[in-house]
Amino acid sequence: MSTKKATSALISVFHKDGLEPIVKKLNNLGVTIYSTGGTEKFIRELGIEVVPVEEVTSYPSILGGRVKTLHPKVFGGILNRQDHEGDVAQLAEFEIPQLDIVIVDLYPFEKTVASGASEQEIIEKIDIGGISLIRAAAKNYKDVLCVSSMEDYSEFLDIISSGNGNTTVAERKRFASKAFNVSSHYDTAIFNYFNQNHDEAVLKISETNGQVLRYGENPHQKGFFFGDFEAMFSKLHGKELSYNNLLDVDAAVNLMNEFRKDDPTFAILKHNNACGLATRDSIHQAYVDALAGDPVSAFGGVLISNVQIDKPTAEEIHNLFCEVVIAPSYSEEALEVLKGKKNRIILIQNEVDLPKTIVRTCLNGVLVQDKDYKTDTVADLKYVTGNEPSSRELEDLIFASKLCKHTKSNTIVLAKNKQLCASGTGQTSRVDALNQAIHKAKSFKFDLNDAVMASDAFFPFPDCVEIAHKSGISSVIQPGGSIKDQLSIDYCNENNIAMVMTGTRHFKH
């Protein structure tokens, strides 16, 4: 494979970390270095000769540094085709130096936005010269190698060191691909900043962190995760997370976000639905009572706590085969116990901002919606029956409603004393969901007398409240909104059942 030896390089970067060994290597290889502003000063302070870009353009940096490299003598040096006689002739005619290497990064736009900076500070971090240089150098990869991120410094240094300044077209093309990844991601971030209110019905998503999974939902499907998993979790132990693990972890995190400020709460999830949930005075008791909700389904599940997991809780967990354990922290003794199973995945959940929208493929396109951030509270409740719920029932109703919101529709959740008794999940009718929940609760010996019922959507008929009443349910929470709400209200009044309505439906498909 033919190679090309570099004789010149343009370096203009915001981040100087890791740049020194590259500059020194280029200097040792006899490469002429051109630079601007702070980068020029950095190189000069290393005792290495550098040519200011202003000497090439005969034009100073203007407008407070907004315009430095936007000049034909810079872009001509990058974009010329060295196998094109006309291009080569024009380089000589206009005294334009050939540029073989371009090392440029971009102003930290995303970090500036995330820092809460003012709009003017954010606008000033929209890079113009840098993005133009990257695109030009990447476009002309046949003759120019473009290094567009400090993350690629190490690989670039290895290439020029092993090749003695020579690079192959395959290497230059690979770096061009990296460069266009950088530029497209940067433009996407800028557009999304300007389109925060979605005035433009346009979807642009860019995730630069990708991970190849063992497989997708099933072994015959390929699977990938795109996102910064390490920012959200510190993985302390265990095997690599699978596609299904990640879905369950996502469901667990979303559910536990409802209970972040509550007393110690523990949840056990399987196939994205909670099979156990309890809030107690201690996390140990919360786990024990969450497991009691369905000790059969808990096998192979994902476990999550809203407080530190201690040794007694870890010892209980250790008796169960589970895929993943998530908590904000662990005691040293608890970690020692949990690490007793080599494949058990142990995660610490870090504080990060989660996406505010949900995206999923649909037909030949994509569906996008806001996340369901509405959490039902006592202040939202409309008391529609003569009998109002007691303070204990109100706590259970809100507890059940939070869980109902995160359970696959159609769903009914039965709870008592801030413990999940059972839920009916993903049923085609609400009656089927209720019957499933009642059957399951009774199979695990739960006493449903004075338990509460939550529904993700309204009751079009009084059949559900009638079935619930006959099983001992004393209080009901539901959105309301059916033209036949009164039928369910009348039944509750006739049978001394308390019912409240939230006015908010929580479908989850």
C-alpha positions as a printed NumPy array, in Angstrom:
array([[  0.   ,   0.   ,   0.   ],
       [  1.38 ,   3.407,  -1.018],
       [  2.219,   5.858,   1.723],
       [  2.553,   9.614,   1.943],
       [  5.187,  11.409,   3.983],
       [  4.059,  14.469,   5.904],
       [  6.18 ,  17.583,   5.62 ],
       [  3.825,  20.129,   7.197],
       [  1.153,  20.319,   9.863],
       [ -1.402,  22.861,  11.064],
       [ -2.12 ,  22.628,  14.794],
       [ -4.832,  24.728,  16.455],
       [ -6.495,  23.175,  19.48 ],
       [ -8.531,  24.223,  22.498],
       [ -7.314,  21.313,  24.671],
       [ -3.537,  21.052,  24.989],
       [ -3.454,  17.857,  27.099],
       [ -1.409,  15.16 ,  25.358],
       [ -0.235,  17.527,  22.624],
       [  3.4  ,  17.901,  23.721],
       [  4.711,  14.472,  22.588],
       [  3.029,  14.923,  19.208],
       [  4.615,  18.324,  18.654],
       [  8.019,  16.988,  19.644],
       [  7.699,  13.974,  17.353],
       [  6.633,  16.14 ,  14.386],
       [  9.584,  18.423,  15.054],
       [ 11.973,  15.459,  15.172],
       [ 10.561,  14.281,  11.833],
       [ 11.339,  17.643,  10.27 ],
       [  7.696,  18.602,   9.827],
       [  7.018,  22.334,   9.458],
       [  4.43 ,  23.339,  12.057],
       [  1.908,  26.152,  11.52 ],
       [ -0.261,  27.355,  14.381],
       [ -2.403,  30.115,  15.89 ],
       [ -3.016,  31.904,  19.174],
       [ -2.708,  29.879,  22.329],
       [ -1.509,  26.765,  20.527],
       [  1.283,  28.714,  18.847],
       [  2.355,  30.05 ,  22.246],
       [  2.236,  26.532,  23.731],
       [  4.483,  25.158,  20.956],
       [  6.899,  28.069,  21.147],
       [  7.261,  27.581,  24.926],
       [  8.371,  24.014,  24.214],
       [ 11.331,  25.527,  22.381],
       [ 10.069,  24.313,  19.025],
       [  9.967,  26.459,  15.919],
       [  6.453,  27.313,  14.756],
       [  5.14 ,  29.45 ,  11.885],
       [  2.246,  31.747,  12.831],
       [ -0.705,  31.397,  10.444],
       [ -0.716,  35.212,  10.184],
       [  2.609,  35.01 ,   8.341],
       [  0.979,  32.803,   5.73 ],
       [ -2.221,  34.801,   5.335],
       [ -0.709,  38.27 ,   5.878],
       [ -3.839,  38.872,   7.908],
       [ -4.131,  39.112,  11.71 ],
       [ -6.595,  37.319,  13.955],
       [ -9.625,  39.619,  14.091],
       [-12.962,  40.073,  15.864],
       [-11.657,  38.913,  19.208],
       [-10.339,  35.666,  17.736],
       [-13.547,  34.805,  15.897],
       [-11.649,  34.856,  12.585],
       [ -8.171,  33.316,  12.54 ],
       [ -7.861,  30.518,   9.982],
       [-10.739,  31.34 ,   7.601],
       [ -8.524,  32.28 ,   4.671],
       [ -7.862,  30.866,   1.159],
       [ -4.181,  30.376,   1.928],
       [ -5.12 ,  28.04 ,   4.797],
       [ -7.951,  26.177,   3.112],
       [ -6.112,  26.058,  -0.204],
       [ -3.259,  24.301,   1.569],
       [ -5.699,  21.712,   2.879],
       [ -8.118,  21.212,  -0.014],
       [ -5.721,  21.09 ,  -2.954],
       [ -5.474,  17.81 ,  -4.847],
       [ -1.815,  16.922,  -5.101],
       [ -2.368,  14.721,  -8.153],
       [ -4.104,  17.599,  -9.954],
       [ -1.732,  19.75 , -12.044],
       [ -3.993,  22.812, -11.884],
       [ -4.217,  22.674,  -8.081],
       [ -0.454,  22.296,  -7.715],
       [  0.132,  25.195, -10.104],
       [ -2.198,  27.467,  -8.172],
       [ -0.445,  26.618,  -4.893],
       [  2.773,  27.894,  -6.465],
       [  1.101,  30.917,  -8.068],
       [ -0.47 ,  32.151,  -4.844],
       [  2.343,  30.98 ,  -2.536],
       [  0.082,  28.624,  -0.596],
       [  1.895,  26.074,   1.611],
       [  0.742,  22.448,   1.359],
       [ -0.707,  21.169,   4.659],
       [ -0.371,  17.395,   5.121],
       [ -1.636,  17.105,   8.704],
       [ -4.381,  19.096,  10.437],
       [ -4.719,  18.75 ,  14.207],
       [ -7.773,  20.687,  15.365],
       [-10.387,  20.236,  18.068],
       [-13.554,  22.182,  18.824],
       [-14.72 ,  24.571,  21.514],
       [-16.483,  22.594,  24.288],
       [-20.039,  23.523,  23.3  ],
       [-21.841,  20.685,  25.116],
       [-19.877,  21.173,  28.339],
       [-20.634,  24.892,  28.249],
       [-24.368,  24.199,  27.866],
       [-24.274,  21.62 ,  30.672],
       [-22.49 ,  24.086,  32.968],
       [-25.51 ,  26.402,  32.974],
       [-23.584,  29.186,  31.25 ],
       [-25.314,  32.251,  29.843],
       [-26.636,  32.251,  26.297],
       [-23.841,  34.566,  25.148],
       [-21.166,  32.279,  26.616],
       [-22.811,  29.324,  24.873],
       [-22.975,  31.132,  21.519],
       [-19.278,  32.006,  21.743],
       [-18.51 ,  28.287,  22.08 ],
       [-19.979,  27.553,  18.646],
       [-16.806,  26.797,  16.72 ],
       [-16.566,  28.129,  13.17 ],
       [-12.939,  27.9  ,  12.092],
       [-12.3  ,  24.558,  13.756],
       [-15.316,  22.815,  12.258],
       [-14.409,  24.185,   8.816],
       [-10.834,  22.945,   9.092],
       [-11.985,  19.498,  10.195],
       [-14.432,  19.141,   7.319],
       [-11.901,  20.354,   4.763],
       [ -9.098,  18.067,   5.966],
       [-11.407,  15.046,   6.261],
       [-12.851,  15.657,   2.789],
       [ -9.344,  15.657,   1.31 ],
       [ -8.218,  12.515,   3.158],
       [ -6.364,  11.277,   0.066],
       [ -3.729,  13.899,   0.789],
       [ -4.38 ,  15.107,   4.353],
       [ -4.61 ,  13.387,   7.724],
       [ -7.077,  15.044,  10.112],
       [ -6.848,  14.594,  13.892],
       [-10.084,  16.017,  15.32 ],
       [-10.063,  14.903,  18.938],
       [ -7.545,  14.576,  21.735],
       [ -8.896,  11.033,  22.194],
       [ -7.081,  10.15 ,  18.948],
       [ -3.723,  11.66 ,  19.913],
       [ -2.258,   8.368,  21.105],
       [ -3.191,   6.461,  17.943],
       [ -1.918,   9.295,  15.737],
       [  1.399,   9.407,  17.617],
       [  1.811,   5.637,  17.152],
       [  1.155,   5.935,  13.401],
       [  3.622,   8.719,  12.684],
       [  6.214,   7.135,  14.97 ],
       [  6.029,   3.669,  13.429],
       [  5.76 ,   5.082,   9.9  ],
       [  8.502,   7.665,  10.367],
       [  6.055,  10.382,   9.315],
       [  4.429,   8.289,   6.573],
       [  0.718,   7.456,   6.57 ],
       [ -1.399,   5.246,   4.316],
       [ -4.586,   6.316,   2.574],
       [ -6.481,   3.742,   4.663],
       [ -5.227,   5.38 ,   7.849],
       [ -6.127,   8.836,   6.567],
       [ -9.602,   7.658,   5.547],
       [-10.164,   6.123,   8.996],
       [ -9.23 ,   9.41 ,  10.636],
       [-11.557,  11.202,   8.2  ],
       [-14.392,   8.989,   9.421],
       [-13.564,   9.935,  13.002],
       [-13.519,  13.594,  11.977],
       [-16.946,  13.531,  10.357],
       [-18.249,  11.754,  13.453],
       [-16.942,  14.668,  15.535],
       [-18.335,  17.343,  13.217],
       [-21.781,  15.773,  12.796],
       [-22.138,  15.23 ,  16.551],
       [-21.121,  18.835,  17.193],
       [-23.681,  20.206,  14.748],
       [-26.382,  17.975,  16.231],
       [-25.675,  19.331,  19.726],
       [-25.919,  22.908,  18.46 ],
       [-29.167,  22.265,  16.607],
       [-30.734,  20.555,  19.622],
       [-29.772,  23.518,  21.796],
       [-31.585,  25.894,  19.452],
       [-34.527,  23.491,  19.077],
       [-35.115,  22.764,  22.76 ],
       [-38.8  ,  23.624,  22.451],
       [-39.144,  21.406,  19.377],
       [-40.378,  24.28 ,  17.246],
       [-38.939,  22.33 ,  14.345],
       [-40.478,  18.85 ,  14.081],
       [-37.06 ,  17.347,  13.43 ],
       [-35.294,  14.496,  15.211],
       [-31.526,  14.561,  15.521],
       [-29.797,  12.063,  17.804],
       [-26.056,  11.605,  18.121],
       [-24.382,   9.232,  20.582],
       [-20.632,   8.901,  20.258],
       [-20.252,   6.241,  22.961],
       [-21.122,   2.846,  21.525],
       [-20.858,  -0.651,  22.963],
       [-21.308,  -3.93 ,  21.103],
       [-23.4  ,  -6.31 ,  23.215],
       [-23.128, -10.101,  23.182],
       [-26.429, -10.138,  21.311],
       [-29.801,  -8.41 ,  21.267],
       [-33.039,  -9.471,  22.904],
       [-32.403, -12.994,  21.582],
       [-29.16 , -14.751,  20.621],
       [-29.87 , -14.533,  16.887],
       [-30.181, -10.717,  17.041],
       [-27.301,  -8.235,  17.046],
       [-27.343,  -5.726,  19.889],
       [-25.696,  -2.395,  20.68 ],
       [-25.891,   0.186,  23.454],
       [-25.219,   3.824,  22.647],
       [-24.688,   6.081,  25.636],
       [-22.324,   6.875,  28.503],
       [-23.113,   3.963,  30.801],
       [-20.016,   4.616,  32.903],
       [-21.221,   8.13 ,  33.725],
       [-24.453,   6.749,  35.14 ],
       [-23.12 ,   3.661,  36.905],
       [-19.953,   2.507,  38.612],
       [-19.713,  -1.217,  37.918],
       [-18.091,  -2.916,  40.888],
       [-18.412,  -6.578,  39.972],
       [-19.846,  -9.129,  37.591],
       [-20.206, -10.03 ,  33.936],
       [-21.002,  -7.685,  31.07 ],
       [-24.558,  -6.435,  30.968],
       [-26.767,  -7.886,  28.261],
       [-29.407,  -6.168,  26.13 ],
       [-32.149,  -7.509,  28.416],
       [-30.188,  -6.557,  31.536],
       [-30.019,  -2.98 ,  30.283],
       [-33.762,  -2.848,  29.643],
       [-34.46 ,  -4.147,  33.148],
       [-31.947,  -1.724,  34.684],
       [-33.667,   1.126,  32.839],
       [-37.06 ,   0.027,  34.17 ],
       [-35.636,  -0.323,  37.688],
       [-34.068,   3.148,  37.669],
       [-37.243,   4.787,  36.346],
       [-39.35 ,   3.068,  38.991],
       [-37.017,   3.856,  41.885],
       [-36.864,   7.508,  40.847],
       [-40.441,   7.684,  42.158],
       [-39.201,   6.674,  45.626],
       [-35.876,   8.55 ,  45.818],
       [-36.947,  10.709,  48.758],
       [-39.039,   8.045,  50.496],
       [-38.157,   5.786,  53.407],
       [-35.979,   2.752,  52.563],
       [-37.526,   1.142,  49.496],
       [-36.549,  -2.002,  47.622],
       [-37.788,  -3.22 ,  44.241],
       [-37.314,  -6.451,  42.31 ],
       [-38.007,  -6.396,  38.578],
       [-38.383,  -9.031,  35.891],
       [-38.973,  -8.342,  32.212],
       [-39.325,  -4.587,  32.912],
       [-42.122,  -5.042,  35.501],
       [-41.846,  -5.027,  39.275],
       [-42.611,  -8.36 ,  40.9  ],
       [-41.712,  -7.049,  44.354],
       [-41.734,  -3.64 ,  46.019],
       [-41.853,  -2.496,  49.615],
       [-41.113,   0.611,  51.701],
       [-40.054,   0.02 ,  55.3  ],
       [-38.086,   1.528,  58.193],
       [-34.993,  -0.503,  57.224],
       [-33.688,  -1.598,  53.842],
       [-33.341,  -5.137,  55.158],
       [-37.046,  -5.38 ,  55.912],
       [-37.892,  -3.617,  52.651],
       [-36.002,  -6.317,  50.74 ],
       [-37.583,  -9.168,  52.702],
       [-41.074,  -7.831,  52.058],
       [-40.353,  -7.012,  48.404],
       [-39.195, -10.601,  47.88 ],
       [-42.364, -11.883,  49.538],
       [-44.376, -10.225,  46.787],
       [-43.298, -12.914,  44.325],
       [-40.324, -15.069,  45.335],
       [-40.775, -17.185,  42.197],
       [-40.492, -14.374,  39.632],
       [-37.617, -12.796,  41.614],
       [-35.311, -15.572,  40.365],
       [-32.948, -14.003,  37.83 ],
       [-34.313, -10.529,  38.446],
       [-32.867,  -7.041,  38.765],
       [-32.781,  -5.597,  42.295],
       [-32.657,  -1.923,  43.234],
       [-32.53 ,   0.029,  46.485],
       [-32.978,   3.743,  47.157],
       [-30.503,   3.687,  50.083],
       [-27.211,   2.02 ,  50.956],
       [-27.311,  -1.776,  51.083],
       [-25.938,  -3.112,  54.369],
       [-24.569,  -6.522,  55.304],
       [-27.844,  -8.067,  56.636],
       [-29.598,  -7.114,  53.39 ],
       [-26.71 ,  -8.422,  51.293],
       [-26.834, -11.749,  53.116],
       [-30.534, -12.079,  52.256],
       [-29.879, -11.122,  48.628],
       [-27.052, -13.651,  48.413],
       [-29.563, -16.456,  48.893],
       [-31.302, -15.429,  45.657],
       [-30.018, -15.887,  42.134],
       [-30.247, -12.396,  40.651],
       [-28.649, -10.798,  37.605],
       [-28.103,  -7.221,  38.813],
       [-28.06 ,  -5.298,  42.097],
       [-28.274,  -1.479,  42.035],
       [-27.892,   0.942,  44.936],
       [-26.5  ,   4.409,  45.651],
       [-23.834,   2.742,  47.824],
       [-22.875,  -0.438,  49.696],
       [-21.172,  -1.071,  52.991],
       [-17.806,  -2.802,  52.659],
       [-19.21 ,  -5.89 ,  54.375],
       [-22.196,  -5.957,  52.006],
       [-19.925,  -5.79 ,  48.966],
       [-17.841,  -8.672,  50.258],
       [-20.976, -10.803,  50.532],
       [-22.469,  -9.815,  47.182],
       [-19.22 , -10.457,  45.332],
       [-19.532, -14.089,  46.405],
       [-21.244, -14.822,  43.068],
       [-18.74 , -14.089,  40.281],
       [-21.31 , -13.216,  37.596],
       [-23.582, -11.079,  39.765],
       [-23.52 ,  -7.515,  38.413],
       [-23.139,  -4.91 ,  41.162],
       [-23.78 ,  -1.292,  40.228],
       [-23.587,   2.03 ,  42.056],
       [-26.012,   4.499,  40.509],
       [-24.536,   7.959,  40.031],
       [-26.42 ,  11.238,  39.768],
       [-26.827,  12.1  ,  36.095],
       [-29.459,  13.867,  34.034],
       [-31.633,  11.419,  32.127],
       [-33.181,  12.05 ,  28.695],
       [-36.451,  13.935,  28.841],
       [-37.873,  12.17 ,  25.802],
       [-38.608,   8.585,  24.797],
       [-37.666,   7.443,  21.296],
       [-38.722,   4.206,  19.626],
       [-38.886,   2.93 ,  16.075],
       [-42.365,   2.638,  14.575],
       [-43.326,   1.375,  11.111],
       [-40.927,   3.063,   8.702],
       [-40.161,   5.905,  11.092],
       [-39.694,   6.918,  14.689],
       [-42.036,   7.893,  17.526],
       [-40.913,  10.504,  20.057],
       [-42.71 ,  11.621,  23.196],
       [-42.024,  13.395,  26.472],
       [-41.261,  11.124,  29.396],
       [-44.123,  10.647,  31.837],
       [-42.784,  12.844,  34.621],
       [-46.161,  13.237,  36.31 ],
       [-46.208,  11.554,  39.716],
       [-49.605,  11.41 ,  41.388],
       [-49.708,  13.072,  44.815],
       [-52.349,  13.532,  47.478],
       [-52.821,  17.114,  46.275],
       [-53.912,  15.777,  42.856],
       [-56.674,  13.572,  44.202],
       [-60.349,  14.152,  43.626],
       [-62.507,  12.442,  46.24 ],
       [-65.516,  11.131,  44.333],
       [-67.176,   8.828,  46.899],
       [-68.898,   9.509,  50.194],
       [-66.379,   7.333,  51.999],
       [-62.906,   8.911,  51.899],
       [-59.704,   6.879,  52.281],
       [-57.957,   6.814,  55.638],
       [-54.438,   8.272,  56.032],
       [-53.015,   4.729,  55.816],
       [-55.028,   4.03 ,  52.664],
       [-53.906,   7.319,  51.119],
       [-50.268,   6.328,  51.594],
       [-50.964,   2.952,  50.   ],
       [-52.892,   4.533,  47.124],
       [-50.   ,   6.833,  46.232],
       [-47.55 ,   3.913,  46.634],
       [-49.641,   1.762,  44.288],
       [-50.12 ,   4.592,  41.808],
       [-46.358,   5.159,  41.51 ],
       [-45.858,   1.478,  40.743],
       [-48.824,   1.324,  38.376],
       [-47.271,   4.076,  36.263],
       [-44.224,   1.871,  35.626],
       [-46.064,  -1.377,  34.885],
       [-47.002,  -2.617,  31.426],
       [-50.579,  -1.77 ,  30.373],
       [-53.242,  -2.882,  30.913],
       [-52.344,  -3.124,  34.556],
       [-53.87 ,  -3.338,  38.003],
       [-51.72 ,  -3.039,  41.13 ],
       [-52.791,  -4.332,  44.544],
       [-50.913,  -3.02 ,  47.587],
       [-51.2  ,  -2.988,  51.356],
       [-49.055,  -1.335,  54.014],
       [-46.695,   0.002,  51.317],
       [-46.016,  -3.46 ,  49.947],
       [-46.857,  -4.821,  46.523],
       [-49.272,  -7.712,  46.956],
       [-49.553,  -8.432,  43.242],
       [-50.032,  -6.827,  39.863],
       [-51.704,  -7.838,  36.648],
       [-49.417,  -6.793,  33.808],
       [-49.743,  -6.377,  30.069],
       [-53.256,  -7.754,  29.759],
       [-55.654,  -7.017,  26.905],
       [-58.454,  -6.222,  29.355],
       [-58.464,  -4.506,  32.729],
       [-60.67 ,  -7.29 ,  34.139],
       [-58.051,  -9.865,  33.136],
       [-55.336,  -7.757,  34.766],
       [-57.348,  -7.567,  38.008],
       [-58.137, -11.268,  38.051],
       [-54.47 , -12.055,  37.42 ],
       [-53.431,  -9.817,  40.327],
       [-55.982, -11.311,  42.727],
       [-55.034, -14.877,  41.807],
       [-51.343, -14.104,  42.234],
       [-51.805, -12.338,  45.577],
       [-53.797, -15.22 ,  46.983],
       [-51.282, -17.773,  45.705],
       [-48.644, -16.032,  47.85 ],
       [-51.022, -15.928,  50.855],
       [-51.665, -12.183,  50.91 ],
       [-54.706, -11.006,  52.849],
       [-56.394,  -8.505,  50.539],
       [-58.83 ,  -7.244,  53.148],
       [-58.298,  -3.46 ,  53.366],
       [-55.767,  -3.554,  50.512],
       [-55.917,  -0.862,  47.81 ],
       [-56.174,  -1.059,  44.037],
       [-54.558,   1.196,  41.427],
       [-55.4  ,   1.268,  37.739],
       [-53.378,   2.904,  34.955],
       [-56.571,   4.004,  33.151],
       [-60.254,   4.561,  33.835],
       [-62.942,   1.922,  34.412],
       [-65.532,   2.004,  31.605],
       [-67.754,  -0.317,  33.636],
       [-68.177,  -1.103,  37.347],
       [-66.993,  -4.717,  36.915],
       [-63.48 ,  -4.074,  38.247],
       [-64.576,  -2.331,  41.438],
       [-67.109,  -5.103,  41.998],
       [-64.474,  -7.847,  41.614],
       [-62.078,  -5.888,  43.825],
       [-64.714,  -5.365,  46.51 ],
       [-65.491,  -9.082,  46.647],
       [-61.793,  -9.752,  47.243],
       [-61.582,  -7.335,  50.181],
       [-60.237,  -4.177,  48.477],
       [-61.259,  -1.12 ,  50.484],
       [-59.946,   1.791,  48.406],
       [-59.297,   2.535,  44.739],
       [-57.204,   5.048,  42.784],
       [-57.752,   5.583,  39.078],
       [-57.526,   8.424,  36.537],
       [-61.245,   8.739,  35.833],
       [-62.462,  10.265,  32.604],
       [-64.88 ,   7.626,  31.368],
       [-68.351,   8.788,  30.324],
       [-69.518,   5.99 ,  32.634],
       [-67.445,   6.961,  35.692],
       [-70.641,   7.316,  37.689],
       [-71.385,   3.591,  37.424],
       [-68.167,   2.744,  39.32 ],
       [-68.745,   5.619,  41.764],
       [-72.267,   4.379,  42.509],
       [-71.062,   0.838,  43.178],
       [-68.368,   2.127,  45.537],
       [-70.884,   4.284,  47.422],
       [-73.301,   1.377,  47.735],
       [-70.565,  -0.887,  49.131],
       [-68.618,   1.569,  51.319],
       [-65.5  ,   1.63 ,  49.092],
       [-63.394,   4.77 ,  48.92 ],
       [-62.423,   5.927,  45.443],
       [-60.174,   8.783,  44.347],
       [-59.415,  10.021,  40.849],
       [-56.151,  11.583,  39.705],
       [-57.161,  13.003,  36.337],
       [-53.976,  11.565,  34.806],
       [-53.74 ,   8.369,  32.766],
       [-50.489,   6.377,  32.888],
       [-50.498,   4.004,  29.933],
       [-47.218,   2.154,  29.348],
       [-46.89 ,   0.181,  26.143]])
